Amino acid sequence: MTTTVLITGTSSGIGLTTAIAAAKAGWQVVATMRDTGKATALRDAAATAGVTDLIDIRALDVIDAEAAAACVDGVVQDYGRLDAVINNAGAGHLGTLEQESIDDVRAVFEVNFFGVLNVSKAALPHLRASAGRLLAVTSVGGVVGQPFNEAYCAAKFAVEGFYESLAPLAAAHGVRVSVIEPGAVASEFVGNVGFDPAQTEAFGPYAPQLRNYLTRTAGAFANAQTSEGAADAIVAVLTDEKPAFRVQTSDVARTFSGAKLADLDGSVVQNLTATWIS
Ligand SMILES: NC(=O)c1ccc[n+]([C@@H]2O[C@H](COP(=O)([O-])OP(=O)(O)OC[C@H]3O[C@@H](n4cnc5c(N)ncnc54)[C@H](OP(=O)(O)O)[C@@H]3O)[C@@H](O)[C@H]2O)c1
């Protein structure tokens, strides 16, 4: 029996490499992306890996709840089952509350939080039928709040809170729920934030802290995990008999998330992230 996994946001980065790794592990992959005109990189990678036949590329913008439901239904119609979903689509955002609108924050939640819910809601009945797996790629930023990432981290925290609450109920019906927490990963993520350092002065009183933050972040991304490394950790969750609820994709991510999870009064994280901007 071939098992089927639907992955969101596979035009680049972790989604693309996870689609390839899952196909290499024998899964039938439904690789979704909001613009299938951007599928060349995935198609080329699939051809190189010899898994073209196991990668079915379909359009899905996760913000569109009706499209998410139609996409999931189409997969079940065509393959007869859905065994796993990897909510990978997401986008970073650099800002701070005084310098952005509430609509900016809402937009960050639309893709990073409500997008995950749209796909999860559509998939759950089918995952119950297959005793399947429901994954979301959150971030260490879903555990540790980080300066200039208020909206992004809040959206990722929201996914973690939603899934942590859902997990025991889903498990009672045979569905395993996990959150995947990468640290810095080499992908299109930073470029897709679309931040031009020339905009730094527009942050007014916060510009000095932003400059320090950008320097620190460049250092972290200079040592980023590869997308392939993150993908291997995700595919391991698909096949693990008893997958953990919370999975970090690297030792760096484990140390960072671990600091927060053992930080009962919040002081460890506050002292750490304060050094990023001073
Ligand atoms: N890279 C990191 O350092 C890092 C660290 C922790 C967590 N993460 C998380 O990992 C996940 C993958 O990110 P990545 O690093 O692989 O970055 P990426 O290369 O920018 O990939 C993000 C993917 O999400 C897609 N996407 C964005 N908005 C979408 C929407 N409305 N509907 C469907 N797809 C959408 C993008 O598609 P388009 O090409 O159409 O924009 C792209 O395929 C994200 O959830 C991100 O938050 C990344």
PDB file of N, CA and C in Angstrom, residues 222-254:
ATOM      1  N   ALA A 222      24.458  32.382   8.843  1.00  0.00           N
ATOM      2  CA  ALA A 222      25.724  31.925   8.256  1.00  0.00           C
ATOM      3  C   ALA A 222      25.992  30.474   8.664  1.00  0.00           C
ATOM      4  N   ASN A 223      25.426  30.061   9.799  1.00  0.00           N
ATOM      5  CA  ASN A 223      25.603  28.678  10.272  1.00  0.00           C
ATOM      6  C   ASN A 223      24.295  27.888  10.182  1.00  0.00           C
ATOM      7  N   ALA A 224      23.467  28.237   9.210  1.00  0.00           N
ATOM      8  CA  ALA A 224      22.135  27.627   9.138  1.00  0.00           C
ATOM      9  C   ALA A 224      22.203  26.139   8.796  1.00  0.00           C
ATOM     10  N   GLN A 225      21.221  25.412   9.288  1.00  0.00           N
ATOM     11  CA  GLN A 225      21.032  24.015   8.898  1.00  0.00           C
ATOM     12  C   GLN A 225      20.632  23.981   7.411  1.00  0.00           C
ATOM     13  N   THR A 226      20.958  22.905   6.713  1.00  0.00           N
ATOM     14  CA  THR A 226      20.491  22.802   5.322  1.00  0.00           C
ATOM     15  C   THR A 226      18.993  22.437   5.314  1.00  0.00           C
ATOM     16  N   SER A 227      18.329  22.802   4.227  1.00  0.00           N
ATOM     17  CA  SER A 227      16.927  22.408   4.056  1.00  0.00           C
ATOM     18  C   SER A 227      16.802  20.890   4.020  1.00  0.00           C
ATOM     19  N   GLU A 228      17.820  20.224   3.468  1.00  0.00           N
ATOM     20  CA  GLU A 228      17.791  18.761   3.399  1.00  0.00           C
ATOM     21  C   GLU A 228      17.848  18.162   4.809  1.00  0.00           C
ATOM     22  N   GLY A 229      18.662  18.786   5.681  1.00  0.00           N
ATOM     23  CA  GLY A 229      18.756  18.300   7.069  1.00  0.00           C
ATOM     24  C   GLY A 229      17.417  18.435   7.778  1.00  0.00           C
ATOM     25  N   ALA A 230      16.760  19.582   7.579  1.00  0.00           N
ATOM     26  CA  ALA A 230      15.448  19.778   8.198  1.00  0.00           C
ATOM     27  C   ALA A 230      14.442  18.768   7.630  1.00  0.00           C
ATOM     28  N   ALA A 231      14.527  18.526   6.320  1.00  0.00           N
ATOM     29  CA  ALA A 231      13.595  17.585   5.675  1.00  0.00           C
ATOM     30  C   ALA A 231      13.749  16.177   6.236  1.00  0.00           C
ATOM     31  N   ASP A 232      14.985  15.752   6.467  1.00  0.00           N
ATOM     32  CA  ASP A 232      15.204  14.399   7.010  1.00  0.00           C
ATOM     33  C   ASP A 232      14.543  14.261   8.383  1.00  0.00           C
ATOM     34  N   ALA A 233      14.655  15.328   9.195  1.00  0.00           N
ATOM     35  CA  ALA A 233      14.037  15.283  10.528  1.00  0.00           C
ATOM     36  C   ALA A 233      12.515  15.197  10.409  1.00  0.00           C
ATOM     37  N   ILE A 234      11.955  15.864   9.421  1.00  0.00           N
ATOM     38  CA  ILE A 234      10.489  15.855   9.244  1.00  0.00           C
ATOM     39  C   ILE A 234      10.018  14.491   8.753  1.00  0.00           C
ATOM     40  N   VAL A 235      10.725  13.936   7.793  1.00  0.00           N
ATOM     41  CA  VAL A 235      10.307  12.630   7.261  1.00  0.00           C
ATOM     42  C   VAL A 235      10.436  11.553   8.336  1.00  0.00           C
ATOM     43  N   ALA A 236      11.405  11.701   9.239  1.00  0.00           N
ATOM     44  CA  ALA A 236      11.532  10.740  10.350  1.00  0.00           C
ATOM     45  C   ALA A 236      10.273  10.754  11.213  1.00  0.00           C
ATOM     46  N   VAL A 237       9.650  11.916  11.356  1.00  0.00           N
ATOM     47  CA  VAL A 237       8.409  12.011  12.145  1.00  0.00           C
ATOM     48  C   VAL A 237       7.265  11.283  11.436  1.00  0.00           C
ATOM     49  N   LEU A 238       7.312  11.288  10.107  1.00  0.00           N
ATOM     50  CA  LEU A 238       6.260  10.602   9.348  1.00  0.00           C
ATOM     51  C   LEU A 238       6.281   9.096   9.591  1.00  0.00           C
ATOM     52  N   THR A 239       7.486   8.572   9.827  1.00  0.00           N
ATOM     53  CA  THR A 239       7.617   7.111   9.894  1.00  0.00           C
ATOM     54  C   THR A 239       7.842   6.602  11.316  1.00  0.00           C
ATOM     55  N   ASP A 240       8.172   7.486  12.251  1.00  0.00           N
ATOM     56  CA  ASP A 240       8.397   7.097  13.644  1.00  0.00           C
ATOM     57  C   ASP A 240       7.119   6.454  14.194  1.00  0.00           C
ATOM     58  N   GLU A 241       7.263   5.286  14.815  1.00  0.00           N
ATOM     59  CA  GLU A 241       6.057   4.609  15.332  1.00  0.00           C
ATOM     60  C   GLU A 241       5.348   5.447  16.391  1.00  0.00           C
ATOM     61  N   LYS A 242       6.163   6.093  17.245  1.00  0.00           N
ATOM     62  CA  LYS A 242       5.583   6.942  18.285  1.00  0.00           C
ATOM     63  C   LYS A 242       6.205   8.332  18.174  1.00  0.00           C
ATOM     64  N   PRO A 243       5.743   9.135  17.236  1.00  0.00           N
ATOM     65  CA  PRO A 243       6.384  10.447  17.034  1.00  0.00           C
ATOM     66  C   PRO A 243       6.176  11.350  18.244  1.00  0.00           C
ATOM     67  N   ALA A 244       7.198  12.131  18.563  1.00  0.00           N
ATOM     68  CA  ALA A 244       7.065  13.104  19.656  1.00  0.00           C
ATOM     69  C   ALA A 244       6.106  14.205  19.230  1.00  0.00           C
ATOM     70  N   PHE A 245       5.509  14.877  20.200  1.00  0.00           N
ATOM     71  CA  PHE A 245       4.694  16.046  19.854  1.00  0.00           C
ATOM     72  C   PHE A 245       5.581  17.170  19.355  1.00  0.00           C
ATOM     73  N   ARG A 246       6.700  17.424  20.062  1.00  0.00           N
ATOM     74  CA  ARG A 246       7.555  18.578  19.733  1.00  0.00           C
ATOM     75  C   ARG A 246       8.886  18.061  19.232  1.00  0.00           C
ATOM     76  N   VAL A 247       9.257  18.439  18.002  1.00  0.00           N
ATOM     77  CA  VAL A 247      10.478  17.912  17.391  1.00  0.00           C
ATOM     78  C   VAL A 247      11.330  19.065  16.886  1.00  0.00           C
ATOM     79  N   GLN A 248      12.572  19.157  17.380  1.00  0.00           N
ATOM     80  CA  GLN A 248      13.505  20.147  16.847  1.00  0.00           C
ATOM     81  C   GLN A 248      14.313  19.476  15.738  1.00  0.00           C
ATOM     82  N   THR A 249      14.704  20.250  14.728  1.00  0.00           N
ATOM     83  CA  THR A 249      15.371  19.627  13.576  1.00  0.00           C
ATOM     84  C   THR A 249      16.895  19.646  13.678  1.00  0.00           C
ATOM     85  N   SER A 250      17.450  20.250  14.748  1.00  0.00           N
ATOM     86  CA  SER A 250      18.912  20.323  14.873  1.00  0.00           C
ATOM     87  C   SER A 250      19.281  20.491  16.344  1.00  0.00           C
ATOM     88  N   ASP A 251      20.556  20.283  16.654  1.00  0.00           N
ATOM     89  CA  ASP A 251      21.013  20.488  18.031  1.00  0.00           C
ATOM     90  C   ASP A 251      20.875  21.955  18.432  1.00  0.00           C
ATOM     91  N   VAL A 252      21.139  22.860  17.481  1.00  0.00           N
ATOM     92  CA  VAL A 252      20.997  24.296  17.774  1.00  0.00           C
ATOM     93  C   VAL A 252      19.555  24.589  18.201  1.00  0.00           C
ATOM     94  N   ALA A 253      18.610  24.026  17.458  1.00  0.00           N
ATOM     95  CA  ALA A 253      17.190  24.250  17.774  1.00  0.00           C
ATOM     96  C   ALA A 253      16.833  23.614  19.111  1.00  0.00           C
ATOM     97  N   ARG A 254      17.399  22.434  19.396  1.00  0.00           N
ATOM     98  CA  ARG A 254      17.107  21.759  20.674  1.00  0.00           C
ATOM     99  C   ARG A 254      17.601  22.588  21.843  1.00  0.00           C
TER     100      ARG A 254
END
